[in-house]
Amino acid sequence: DIQMTQSPASLSASVGDRVTITCRASQNIGDYLNWYQQKPGKAPKLLIYGASTLQSGVPSRFSGSESGTDFTLIINNLQPEDFATYYCQQTFMTPRTFGQGTKVEF
Amino acid sequence: QVQLQESGPGLVKPSETLSLTCTVSGGSISRYYWNWIRQTPGKGLEWIGHIYDSGSPNYTPSLKSRVTISVDTSKNQFSLKLNSVTAADTAVYYCARADTVTTRYAFDFWGQGTMVTVSS
């Protein structure tokens, strides 16, 4: 299985901050890397697919990038509704695997 | 707008079979991968498996011996069966769609999730 290692597990931030979350794949996954946002009691929501393509309707303050097997999610100008848990996921091969999540807290 | 809705018992006895159905509305079940995922506080998000259209399913190795995923295209539904359940199978279960063409197989639509507890 491809292991997805996400860091940090949690972070404290304030409205207006720039937040960076990283995800490392245990092997090459090309750009088959997706980012999801999950709020308590809700299903995950797709933010970014293909490492850097914003899903329709997602604000442009979210962005993604890749460098080899390292992937980054950046949230610029953090908004109150962005406090949530973020997960990376690889869809390069089965079994699909997720990172352990990063909780963005106030 | 595509919507997915899980349905099934919220309580299952140990050693019995967990059965869930996901009903897809607002779109066709054809030409997509249909996934089951579960979430527990301890193990996070775990992909259980998927099925493409009415093709062969693919399961995560750790559950492969106990899982069956099937699709009923006439009803726009797909289903999950997990047999010989234990307390470790207690989780929130989600169904989700994966687009094969535009989103690198990302899960673009999800059900709201259903909590399943395994207990006698």
Short mmCIF file of C-alpha atoms in Angstrom, two decimals:
data_model
loop_
_atom_site.label_atom_id
_atom_site.label_comp_id
_atom_site.label_asym_id
_atom_site.label_seq_id
_atom_site.Cartn_x
_atom_site.Cartn_y
_atom_site.Cartn_z
CA ASP A 1 0.00 0.00 0.00
CA ILE A 2 1.09 3.60 -0.58
CA GLN A 3 1.52 5.40 2.74
CA MET A 4 0.53 9.04 2.94
CA THR A 5 2.27 10.96 5.72
CA GLN A 6 0.66 14.26 6.56
CA SER A 7 2.05 17.00 8.77
CA PRO A 8 1.46 18.61 11.09
CA ALA A 9 -1.29 16.68 12.88
CA SER A 10 -2.71 19.96 14.10
CA LEU A 11 -1.91 23.63 13.98
CA SER A 12 -3.16 26.81 15.56
CA ALA A 13 -3.90 29.74 13.33
CA SER A 14 -5.78 33.00 13.20
CA VAL A 15 -8.05 34.61 10.66
CA GLY A 16 -5.95 36.14 7.92
CA ASP A 17 -3.03 33.74 8.37
CA ARG A 18 -1.34 31.72 5.66
CA VAL A 19 -1.47 28.01 6.48
CA THR A 20 0.70 25.29 4.97
CA ILE A 21 -0.03 21.56 5.21
CA THR A 22 2.25 18.93 3.73
CA CYS A 23 1.73 15.38 2.59
CA ARG A 24 4.43 12.90 1.56
CA ALA A 25 3.76 9.76 -0.44
CA SER A 26 5.81 6.63 0.20
CA GLN A 27 6.35 6.17 -3.54
CA ASN A 28 5.79 7.96 -6.79
CA ILE A 29 2.12 8.85 -7.36
CA GLY A 30 2.50 11.34 -10.18
CA ASP A 31 -0.06 14.06 -9.60
CA TYR A 32 -2.77 11.70 -8.36
CA LEU A 33 -3.05 13.59 -5.10
CA ASN A 34 -6.24 15.12 -3.76
CA TRP A 35 -7.06 17.34 -0.81
CA TYR A 36 -10.27 17.28 1.20
CA GLN A 37 -11.74 19.47 3.91
CA GLN A 38 -13.89 17.94 6.64
CA LYS A 39 -15.95 19.73 9.25
CA PRO A 40 -17.36 17.96 12.34
CA GLY A 41 -20.29 15.71 11.55
CA LYS A 42 -19.95 16.23 7.81
CA ALA A 43 -18.54 14.26 4.92
CA PRO A 44 -15.20 15.28 3.45
CA LYS A 45 -15.40 17.84 0.67
CA LEU A 46 -13.10 17.75 -2.35
CA LEU A 47 -10.95 20.88 -2.53
CA ILE A 48 -8.14 20.06 -4.93
CA TYR A 49 -7.48 17.19 -7.33
CA GLY A 50 -4.52 16.39 -9.51
CA ALA A 51 -2.28 18.00 -6.88
CA SER A 52 -3.09 21.55 -7.94
CA THR A 53 -6.47 21.86 -9.68
CA LEU A 54 -9.16 23.59 -7.69
CA GLN A 55 -12.50 21.80 -7.62
CA SER A 56 -15.36 23.92 -8.95
CA GLY A 57 -16.67 26.36 -6.36
CA VAL A 58 -13.63 26.21 -4.08
CA PRO A 59 -12.25 29.66 -3.18
CA SER A 60 -9.00 30.70 -4.81
CA ARG A 61 -7.31 31.19 -1.42
CA PHE A 62 -6.77 27.42 -1.51
CA SER A 63 -3.90 26.16 -3.63
CA GLY A 64 -1.90 22.98 -4.05
CA SER A 65 1.53 22.12 -5.35
CA GLU A 66 3.81 19.13 -5.77
CA SER A 67 7.51 18.41 -5.74
CA GLY A 68 8.27 14.79 -6.44
CA THR A 69 6.50 12.81 -3.72
CA ASP A 70 5.92 15.87 -1.53
CA PHE A 71 2.65 17.77 -1.79
CA THR A 72 1.53 21.01 -0.20
CA LEU A 73 -1.83 22.58 0.52
CA ILE A 74 -1.74 26.31 1.17
CA ILE A 75 -4.59 28.37 2.52
CA ASN A 76 -4.03 32.09 2.12
CA ASN A 77 -5.93 34.62 4.20
CA LEU A 78 -7.52 32.00 6.45
CA GLN A 79 -11.23 32.58 6.93
CA PRO A 80 -13.44 31.51 9.88
CA GLU A 81 -15.08 28.82 7.75
CA ASP A 82 -11.68 27.26 7.00
CA PHE A 83 -11.22 25.92 10.52
CA ALA A 84 -11.57 22.22 9.81
CA THR A 85 -9.58 19.03 9.30
CA TYR A 86 -7.75 18.53 6.00
CA TYR A 87 -6.84 15.20 4.42
CA CYS A 88 -4.67 14.26 1.50
CA GLN A 89 -5.44 11.17 -0.57
CA GLN A 90 -3.69 9.31 -3.35
CA THR A 91 -5.69 7.86 -6.22
CA PHE A 92 -2.68 6.63 -8.20
CA MET A 93 -3.39 3.04 -7.33
CA THR A 94 -5.54 0.84 -5.15
CA PRO A 95 -5.98 0.63 -2.28
CA ARG A 96 -6.75 4.33 -2.20
CA THR A 97 -5.12 5.76 0.91
CA PHE A 98 -5.53 8.91 2.96
CA GLY A 99 -3.24 10.90 5.18
CA GLN A 100 -4.03 11.02 8.88
CA GLY A 101 -5.38 14.53 8.69
CA THR A 102 -4.39 18.00 9.84
CA LYS A 103 -6.71 19.85 12.18
CA VAL A 104 -6.62 23.61 11.72
CA GLU A 105 -7.67 25.19 14.99
CA PHE A 106 -8.13 28.71 16.23
CA GLN B 1 -26.73 18.09 -8.75
CA VAL B 2 -25.58 14.59 -7.90
CA GLN B 3 -26.59 13.37 -4.46
CA LEU B 4 -25.68 10.19 -2.62
CA GLN B 5 -27.57 8.77 0.35
CA GLU B 6 -26.51 5.85 2.51
CA SER B 7 -29.14 3.65 4.13
CA GLY B 8 -29.08 0.61 6.36
CA PRO B 9 -29.15 -0.52 9.98
CA GLY B 10 -27.29 1.58 12.51
CA LEU B 11 -26.74 -1.36 14.84
CA VAL B 12 -25.32 -4.74 13.90
CA LYS B 13 -24.58 -7.67 16.21
CA PRO B 14 -21.07 -9.14 16.36
CA SER B 15 -20.44 -11.94 13.84
CA GLU B 16 -23.36 -10.79 11.68
CA THR B 17 -23.33 -9.01 8.32
CA LEU B 18 -23.31 -5.25 7.90
CA SER B 19 -25.37 -4.23 4.85
CA LEU B 20 -25.57 -0.70 3.47
CA THR B 21 -27.00 0.75 0.28
CA CYS B 22 -26.08 4.00 -1.43
CA THR B 23 -28.73 5.58 -3.65
CA VAL B 24 -27.49 7.93 -6.36
CA SER B 25 -29.77 10.70 -7.57
CA GLY B 26 -29.31 13.53 -10.04
CA GLY B 27 -26.98 11.59 -12.29
CA SER B 28 -26.21 8.28 -13.91
CA ILE B 29 -24.43 5.47 -12.14
CA SER B 30 -22.70 4.58 -15.38
CA ARG B 31 -19.05 5.45 -16.15
CA TYR B 32 -17.97 6.27 -12.63
CA TYR B 33 -16.23 4.44 -9.79
CA TRP B 34 -18.48 4.00 -6.75
CA ASN B 35 -16.66 3.83 -3.45
CA TRP B 36 -17.22 2.88 0.16
CA ILE B 37 -15.10 4.56 2.84
CA ARG B 38 -15.29 4.36 6.59
CA GLN B 39 -14.02 6.63 9.32
CA THR B 40 -13.11 5.93 12.91
CA PRO B 41 -11.41 8.21 15.42
CA GLY B 42 -8.51 5.79 15.69
CA LYS B 43 -7.86 4.88 12.06
CA GLY B 44 -9.05 7.98 10.24
CA LEU B 45 -10.41 7.58 6.72
CA GLU B 46 -10.18 4.06 5.36
CA TRP B 47 -11.07 3.15 1.79
CA ILE B 48 -13.03 -0.10 1.72
CA GLY B 49 -13.36 -0.64 -2.01
CA HIS B 50 -15.00 0.42 -5.24
CA ILE B 51 -16.86 -0.84 -8.24
CA TYR B 52 -16.89 0.62 -11.74
CA ASP B 53 -20.25 0.70 -13.43
CA SER B 54 -21.19 -2.97 -13.34
CA GLY B 55 -17.64 -4.25 -13.54
CA SER B 56 -15.47 -6.16 -11.10
CA PRO B 57 -15.05 -4.64 -7.65
CA ASN B 58 -11.72 -3.86 -6.03
CA TYR B 59 -11.24 -4.15 -2.27
CA THR B 60 -8.68 -3.06 0.26
CA PRO B 61 -6.56 -6.10 1.15
CA SER B 62 -7.25 -5.99 4.90
CA LEU B 63 -11.02 -6.40 4.35
CA LYS B 64 -11.05 -8.35 1.10
CA SER B 65 -12.05 -11.66 2.69
CA ARG B 66 -15.16 -10.12 4.29
CA VAL B 67 -16.38 -7.50 1.81
CA THR B 68 -18.71 -7.52 -1.15
CA ILE B 69 -19.58 -4.44 -3.19
CA SER B 70 -22.22 -4.67 -5.87
CA VAL B 71 -24.15 -2.29 -8.10
CA ASP B 72 -27.73 -2.24 -9.33
CA THR B 73 -27.78 0.08 -12.33
CA SER B 74 -31.55 -0.27 -12.75
CA LYS B 75 -32.08 1.27 -9.32
CA ASN B 76 -29.08 3.65 -9.43
CA GLN B 77 -27.80 2.02 -6.25
CA PHE B 78 -24.69 0.29 -5.05
CA SER B 79 -24.26 -1.76 -1.92
CA LEU B 80 -21.77 -2.85 0.70
CA LYS B 81 -21.81 -6.09 2.64
CA LEU B 82 -19.26 -6.73 5.36
CA ASN B 83 -19.58 -10.07 7.09
CA SER B 84 -18.37 -11.42 10.43
CA VAL B 85 -18.28 -7.95 11.94
CA THR B 86 -16.62 -7.10 15.24
CA ALA B 87 -16.49 -3.98 17.37
CA ALA B 88 -13.55 -2.85 15.25
CA ASP B 89 -15.97 -2.35 12.35
CA THR B 90 -17.86 0.33 14.28
CA ALA B 91 -17.48 3.46 12.18
CA VAL B 92 -19.13 6.12 10.08
CA TYR B 93 -19.58 4.65 6.62
CA TYR B 94 -19.58 6.88 3.55
CA CYS B 95 -20.32 6.24 -0.08
CA ALA B 96 -18.65 8.43 -2.69
CA ARG B 97 -18.31 8.86 -6.44
CA ALA B 98 -15.00 8.97 -8.28
CA ASP B 99 -14.81 10.52 -11.71
CA THR B 100 -12.53 8.66 -14.09
CA VAL B 101 -12.17 11.44 -16.65
CA THR B 102 -11.85 14.87 -15.10
CA THR B 103 -10.65 14.61 -11.50
CA ARG B 104 -7.91 11.96 -11.36
CA TYR B 105 -10.31 9.56 -9.62
CA ALA B 106 -10.87 12.00 -6.77
CA PHE B 107 -14.04 11.56 -4.74
CA ASP B 108 -16.13 14.48 -5.94
CA PHE B 109 -19.50 13.60 -4.40
CA TRP B 110 -20.08 12.01 -1.01
CA GLY B 111 -23.03 10.76 0.95
CA GLN B 112 -23.66 12.33 4.35
CA GLY B 113 -22.38 9.23 6.12
CA THR B 114 -24.11 6.73 8.36
CA MET B 115 -22.94 5.60 11.78
CA VAL B 116 -22.85 1.84 12.22
CA THR B 117 -22.26 0.39 15.66
CA VAL B 118 -21.37 -3.24 16.19
CA SER B 119 -22.69 -4.36 19.54
CA SER B 120 -24.80 -7.10 21.07
#
